[in-house]
mmCIF file of C-alpha atoms in Angstrom:
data_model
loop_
_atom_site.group_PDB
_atom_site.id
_atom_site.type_symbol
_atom_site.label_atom_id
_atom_site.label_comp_id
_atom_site.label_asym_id
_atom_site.label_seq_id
_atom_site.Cartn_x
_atom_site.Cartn_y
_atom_site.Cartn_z
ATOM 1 C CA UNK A 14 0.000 0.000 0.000
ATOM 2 C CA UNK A 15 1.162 3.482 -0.908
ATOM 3 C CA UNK A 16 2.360 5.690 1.884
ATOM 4 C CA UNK A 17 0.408 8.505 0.963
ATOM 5 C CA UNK A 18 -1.075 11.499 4.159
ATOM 6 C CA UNK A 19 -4.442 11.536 3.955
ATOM 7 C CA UNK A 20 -6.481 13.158 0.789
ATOM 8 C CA UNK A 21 -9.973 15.077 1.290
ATOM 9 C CA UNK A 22 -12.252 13.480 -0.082
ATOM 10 C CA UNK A 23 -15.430 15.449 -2.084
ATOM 11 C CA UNK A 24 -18.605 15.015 -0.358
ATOM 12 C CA UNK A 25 -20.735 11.841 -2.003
ATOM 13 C CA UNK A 26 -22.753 12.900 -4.363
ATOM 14 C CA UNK A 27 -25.348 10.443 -5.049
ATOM 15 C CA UNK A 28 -26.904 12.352 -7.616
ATOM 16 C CA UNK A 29 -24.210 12.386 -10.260
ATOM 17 C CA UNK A 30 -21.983 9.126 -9.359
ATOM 18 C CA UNK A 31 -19.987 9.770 -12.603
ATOM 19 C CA UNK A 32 -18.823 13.526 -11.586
ATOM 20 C CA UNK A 33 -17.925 12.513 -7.901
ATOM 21 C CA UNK A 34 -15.745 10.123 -9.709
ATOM 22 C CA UNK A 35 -14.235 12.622 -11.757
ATOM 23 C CA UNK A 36 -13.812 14.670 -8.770
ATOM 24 C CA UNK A 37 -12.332 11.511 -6.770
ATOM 25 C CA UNK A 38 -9.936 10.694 -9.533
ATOM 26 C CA UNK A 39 -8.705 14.850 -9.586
ATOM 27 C CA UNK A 40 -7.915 14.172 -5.310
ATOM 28 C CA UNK A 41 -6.103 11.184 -5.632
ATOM 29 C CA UNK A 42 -3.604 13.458 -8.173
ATOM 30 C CA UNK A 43 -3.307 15.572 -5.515
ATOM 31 C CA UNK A 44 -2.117 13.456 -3.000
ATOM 32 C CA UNK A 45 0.911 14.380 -1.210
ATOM 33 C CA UNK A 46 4.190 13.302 -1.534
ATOM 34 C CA UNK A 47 2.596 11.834 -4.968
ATOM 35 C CA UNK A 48 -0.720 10.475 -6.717
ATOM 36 C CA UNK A 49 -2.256 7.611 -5.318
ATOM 37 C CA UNK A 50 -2.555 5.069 -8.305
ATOM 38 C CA UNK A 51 -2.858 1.765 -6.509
ATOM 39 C CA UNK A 52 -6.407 0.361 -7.008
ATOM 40 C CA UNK A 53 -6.885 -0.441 -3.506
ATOM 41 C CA UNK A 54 -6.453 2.704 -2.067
ATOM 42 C CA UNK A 55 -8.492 4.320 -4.309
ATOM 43 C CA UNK A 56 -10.998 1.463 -3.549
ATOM 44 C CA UNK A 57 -10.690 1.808 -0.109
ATOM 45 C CA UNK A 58 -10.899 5.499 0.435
ATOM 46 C CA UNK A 59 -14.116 5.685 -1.813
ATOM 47 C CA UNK A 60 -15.486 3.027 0.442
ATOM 48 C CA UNK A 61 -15.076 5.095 3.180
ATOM 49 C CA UNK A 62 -17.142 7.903 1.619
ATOM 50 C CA UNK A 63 -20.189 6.268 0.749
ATOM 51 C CA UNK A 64 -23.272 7.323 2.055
ATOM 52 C CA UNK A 65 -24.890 4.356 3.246
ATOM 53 C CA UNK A 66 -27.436 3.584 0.477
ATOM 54 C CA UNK A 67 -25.218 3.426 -1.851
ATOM 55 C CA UNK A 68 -23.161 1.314 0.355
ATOM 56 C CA UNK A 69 -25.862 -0.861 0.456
ATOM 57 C CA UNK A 70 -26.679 -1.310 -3.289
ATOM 58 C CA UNK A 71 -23.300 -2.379 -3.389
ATOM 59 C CA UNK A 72 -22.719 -4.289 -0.926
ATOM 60 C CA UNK A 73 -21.589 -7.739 -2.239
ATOM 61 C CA UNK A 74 -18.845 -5.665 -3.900
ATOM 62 C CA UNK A 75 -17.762 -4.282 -0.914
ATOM 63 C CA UNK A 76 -17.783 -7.753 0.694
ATOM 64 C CA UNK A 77 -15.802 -9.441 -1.843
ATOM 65 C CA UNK A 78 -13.900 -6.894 -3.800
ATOM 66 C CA UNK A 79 -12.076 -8.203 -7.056
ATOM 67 C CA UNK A 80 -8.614 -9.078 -6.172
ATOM 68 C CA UNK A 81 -7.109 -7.653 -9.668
ATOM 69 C CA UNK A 82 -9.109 -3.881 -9.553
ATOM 70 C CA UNK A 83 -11.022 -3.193 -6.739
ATOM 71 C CA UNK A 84 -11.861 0.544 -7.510
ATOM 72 C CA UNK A 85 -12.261 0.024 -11.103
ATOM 73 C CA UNK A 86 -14.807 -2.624 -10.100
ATOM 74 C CA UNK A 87 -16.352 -0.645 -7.710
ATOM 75 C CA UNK A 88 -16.729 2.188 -10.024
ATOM 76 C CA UNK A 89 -18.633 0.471 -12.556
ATOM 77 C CA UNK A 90 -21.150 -1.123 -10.482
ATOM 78 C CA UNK A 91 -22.157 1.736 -8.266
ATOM 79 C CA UNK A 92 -22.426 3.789 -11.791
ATOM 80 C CA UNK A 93 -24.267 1.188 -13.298
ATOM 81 C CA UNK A 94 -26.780 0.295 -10.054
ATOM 82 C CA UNK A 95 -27.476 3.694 -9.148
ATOM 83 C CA UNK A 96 -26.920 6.157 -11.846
ATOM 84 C CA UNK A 97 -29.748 6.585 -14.622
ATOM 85 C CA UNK A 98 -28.783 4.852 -17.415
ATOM 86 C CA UNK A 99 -28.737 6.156 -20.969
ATOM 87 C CA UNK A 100 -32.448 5.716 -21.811
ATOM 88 C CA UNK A 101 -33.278 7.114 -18.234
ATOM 89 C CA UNK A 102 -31.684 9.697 -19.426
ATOM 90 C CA UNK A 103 -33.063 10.310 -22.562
ATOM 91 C CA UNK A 104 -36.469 9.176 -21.267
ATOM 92 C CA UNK A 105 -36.126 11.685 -18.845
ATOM 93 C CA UNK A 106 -34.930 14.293 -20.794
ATOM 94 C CA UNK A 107 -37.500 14.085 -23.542
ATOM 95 C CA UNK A 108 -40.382 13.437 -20.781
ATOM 96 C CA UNK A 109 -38.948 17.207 -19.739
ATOM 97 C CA UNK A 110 -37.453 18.903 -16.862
ATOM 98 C CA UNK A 111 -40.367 21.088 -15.121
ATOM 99 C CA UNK A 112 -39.174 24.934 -15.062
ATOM 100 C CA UNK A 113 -40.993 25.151 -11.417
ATOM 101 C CA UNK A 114 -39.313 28.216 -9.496
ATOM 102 C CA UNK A 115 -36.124 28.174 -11.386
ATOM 103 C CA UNK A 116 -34.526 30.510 -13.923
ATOM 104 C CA UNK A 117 -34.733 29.492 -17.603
ATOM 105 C CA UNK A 118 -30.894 28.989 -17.707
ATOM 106 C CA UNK A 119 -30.611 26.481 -14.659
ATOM 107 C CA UNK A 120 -33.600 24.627 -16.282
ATOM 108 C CA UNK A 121 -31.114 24.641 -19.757
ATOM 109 C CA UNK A 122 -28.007 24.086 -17.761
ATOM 110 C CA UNK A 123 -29.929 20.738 -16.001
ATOM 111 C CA UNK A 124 -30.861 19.560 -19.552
ATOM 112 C CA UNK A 125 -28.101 20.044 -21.192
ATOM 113 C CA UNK A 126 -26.466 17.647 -18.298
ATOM 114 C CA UNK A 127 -28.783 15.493 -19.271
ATOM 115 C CA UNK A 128 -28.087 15.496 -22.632
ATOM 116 C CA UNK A 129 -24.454 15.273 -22.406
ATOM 117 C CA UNK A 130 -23.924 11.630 -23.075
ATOM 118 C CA UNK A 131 -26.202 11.538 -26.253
ATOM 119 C CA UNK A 132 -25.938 12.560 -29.555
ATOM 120 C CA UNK A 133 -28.469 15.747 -29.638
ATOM 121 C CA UNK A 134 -28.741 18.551 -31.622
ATOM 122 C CA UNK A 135 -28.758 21.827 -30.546
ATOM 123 C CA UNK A 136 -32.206 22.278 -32.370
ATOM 124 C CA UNK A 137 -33.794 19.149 -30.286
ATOM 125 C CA UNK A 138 -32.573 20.693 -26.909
ATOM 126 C CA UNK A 139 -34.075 23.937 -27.660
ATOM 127 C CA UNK A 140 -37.597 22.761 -28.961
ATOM 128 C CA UNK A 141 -37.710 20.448 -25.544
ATOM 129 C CA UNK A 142 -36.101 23.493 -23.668
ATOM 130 C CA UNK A 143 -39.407 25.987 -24.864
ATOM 131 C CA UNK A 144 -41.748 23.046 -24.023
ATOM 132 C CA UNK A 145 -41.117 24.001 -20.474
ATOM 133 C CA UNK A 146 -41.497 27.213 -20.900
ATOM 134 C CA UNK A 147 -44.504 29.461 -20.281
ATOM 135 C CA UNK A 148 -46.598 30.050 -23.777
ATOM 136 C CA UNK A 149 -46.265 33.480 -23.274
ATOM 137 C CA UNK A 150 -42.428 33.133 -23.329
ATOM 138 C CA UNK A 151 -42.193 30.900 -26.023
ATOM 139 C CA UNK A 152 -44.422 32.646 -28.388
ATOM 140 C CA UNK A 153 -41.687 35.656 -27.773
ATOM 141 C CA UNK A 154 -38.645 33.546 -28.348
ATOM 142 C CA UNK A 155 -40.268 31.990 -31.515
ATOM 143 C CA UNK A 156 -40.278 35.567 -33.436
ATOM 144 C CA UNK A 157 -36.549 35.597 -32.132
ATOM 145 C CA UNK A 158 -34.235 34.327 -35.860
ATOM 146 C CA UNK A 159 -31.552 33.163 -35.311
ATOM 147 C CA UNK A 160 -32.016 31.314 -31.833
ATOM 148 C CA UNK A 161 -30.114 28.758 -30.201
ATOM 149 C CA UNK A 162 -30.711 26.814 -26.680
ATOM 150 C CA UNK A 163 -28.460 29.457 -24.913
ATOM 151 C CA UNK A 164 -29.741 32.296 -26.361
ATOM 152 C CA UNK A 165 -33.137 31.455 -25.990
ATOM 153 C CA UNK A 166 -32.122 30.892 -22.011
ATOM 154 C CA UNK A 167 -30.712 33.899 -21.666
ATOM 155 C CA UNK A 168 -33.650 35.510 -23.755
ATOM 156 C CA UNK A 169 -35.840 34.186 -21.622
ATOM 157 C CA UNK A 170 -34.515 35.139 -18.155
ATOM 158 C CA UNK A 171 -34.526 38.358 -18.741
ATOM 159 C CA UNK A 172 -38.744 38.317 -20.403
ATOM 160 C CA UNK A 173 -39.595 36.494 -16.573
ATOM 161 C CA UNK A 174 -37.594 38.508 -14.970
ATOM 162 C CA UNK A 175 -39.754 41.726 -16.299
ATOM 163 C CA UNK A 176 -43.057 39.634 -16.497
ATOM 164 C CA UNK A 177 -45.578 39.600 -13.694
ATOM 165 C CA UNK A 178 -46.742 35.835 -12.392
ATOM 166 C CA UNK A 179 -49.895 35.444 -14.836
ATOM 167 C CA UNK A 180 -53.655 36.320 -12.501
ATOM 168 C CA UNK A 181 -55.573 36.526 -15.371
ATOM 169 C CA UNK A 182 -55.995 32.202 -15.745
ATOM 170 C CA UNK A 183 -57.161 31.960 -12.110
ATOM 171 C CA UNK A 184 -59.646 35.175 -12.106
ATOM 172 C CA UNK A 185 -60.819 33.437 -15.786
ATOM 173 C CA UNK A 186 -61.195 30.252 -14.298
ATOM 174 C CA UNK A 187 -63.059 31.535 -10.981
ATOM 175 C CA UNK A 188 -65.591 33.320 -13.358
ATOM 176 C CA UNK A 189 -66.191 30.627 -15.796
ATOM 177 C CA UNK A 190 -67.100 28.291 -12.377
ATOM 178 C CA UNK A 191 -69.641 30.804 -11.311
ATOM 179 C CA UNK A 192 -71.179 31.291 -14.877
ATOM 180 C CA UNK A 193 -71.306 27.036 -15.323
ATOM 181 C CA UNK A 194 -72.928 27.343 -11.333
ATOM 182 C CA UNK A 195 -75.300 29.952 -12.087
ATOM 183 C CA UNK A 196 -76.234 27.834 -15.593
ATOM 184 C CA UNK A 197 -76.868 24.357 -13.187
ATOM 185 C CA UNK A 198 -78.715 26.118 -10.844
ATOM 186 C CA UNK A 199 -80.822 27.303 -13.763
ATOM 187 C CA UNK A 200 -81.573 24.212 -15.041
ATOM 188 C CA UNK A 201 -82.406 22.784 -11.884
ATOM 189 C CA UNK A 202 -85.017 25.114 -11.519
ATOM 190 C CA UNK A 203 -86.705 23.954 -15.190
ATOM 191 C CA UNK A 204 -86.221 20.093 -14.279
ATOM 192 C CA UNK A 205 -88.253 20.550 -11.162
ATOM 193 C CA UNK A 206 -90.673 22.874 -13.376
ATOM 194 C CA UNK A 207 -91.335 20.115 -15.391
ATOM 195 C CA UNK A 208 -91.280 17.531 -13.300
ATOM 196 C CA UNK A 209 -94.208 19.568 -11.543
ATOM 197 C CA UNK A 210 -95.990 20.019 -14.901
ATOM 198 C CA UNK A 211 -95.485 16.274 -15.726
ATOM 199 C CA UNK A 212 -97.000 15.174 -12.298
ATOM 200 C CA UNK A 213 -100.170 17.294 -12.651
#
């Protein structure tokens, strides 16, 4: 085993396995008095930073590591166990990130994450990216030649950023419930008409 002082791990980050590897990977380099490059170590210290669900997904891995590569076999399970695989991904990504409370940008910035390990074009991210979008937005940005994903983000911060939240759809919606009550109650009052004509 290397003799190696101890390296800082990055926090776990159980949401993107393949980046905290990345990050992992970048520590060991760092390592002082030189990169840690045995498998085992490597193996060992990710181990020891697991959370403990992923631990547990794991967990015949853990309890009889491969003799030859231990991280590299580690690595590839937990990836392939708990991260979303390819058609997740691209299920996901066409079944469409909701904008919710954030700005445009993070929304393009998530999808575009997303989209990183397939083969799409820039015209494909930005007709999902407006999908998301409010129809008032998008019917700006579509008058907007030429447009790509980013610009369209950037575009579109700045139109929600100046826009008030839309009222109008709930004050339409309240009235339309009281002129479809007032219509019931209306025809109520000629079925029990007729019912009194009918009886007589």
């Amino acid at each position: 085993m290397e003799e190696n002082s101890a390296v800082k791990m990055p926090p776990f980050n159980f949401g993107d396995l393949q980046l905290w590897f990345i990050m992992a990977e970048a520590t060991f380099q760092l390592a002082i008095p030189k990169p840690i490059t045995a498998s085992a170590t490597k193996y060992n210290y990710c181990v020891a930073h697991l959370s403990p669900e992923a631990a547990a997904i794991v967990r015949d891995v853990i309890t009889c590591p491969d003799k030859g590569d231990p991280y590299k076999q580690l690595k590839e399970e937990l990836i392939k166990r708990c991260g979303e695989s390819k058609s997740q991904e691209m299920r996901c990504l066409l079944a469409g990130e909701q904008l919710g409370d954030r700005k445009p940008t993070d929304l393009l910035r998530v999808m575009q994450r997303r989209a990183e390990n397939h083969q799409i074009s820039d015209t494909l991210l930005l007709e999902l990216f407006l999908q998301q979008l409010p129809k008032s937005v998008q019917s700006i940005l579509l008058a907007i030649s030429p447009l790509n994903a980013a610009k369209a983000a950037e575009i579109a911060d700045r139109i929600m950023e100046v826009t008030p939240p839309e009222v109008s759809k709930i004050s339409s919606s309240n009235s339309c419930e009281k002129v479809n009550n007032a219509s019931q109650s209306e025809l109520l009052e000629e079925i029990k008409a007729l019912r009194k004509e009918v009886a007589s």
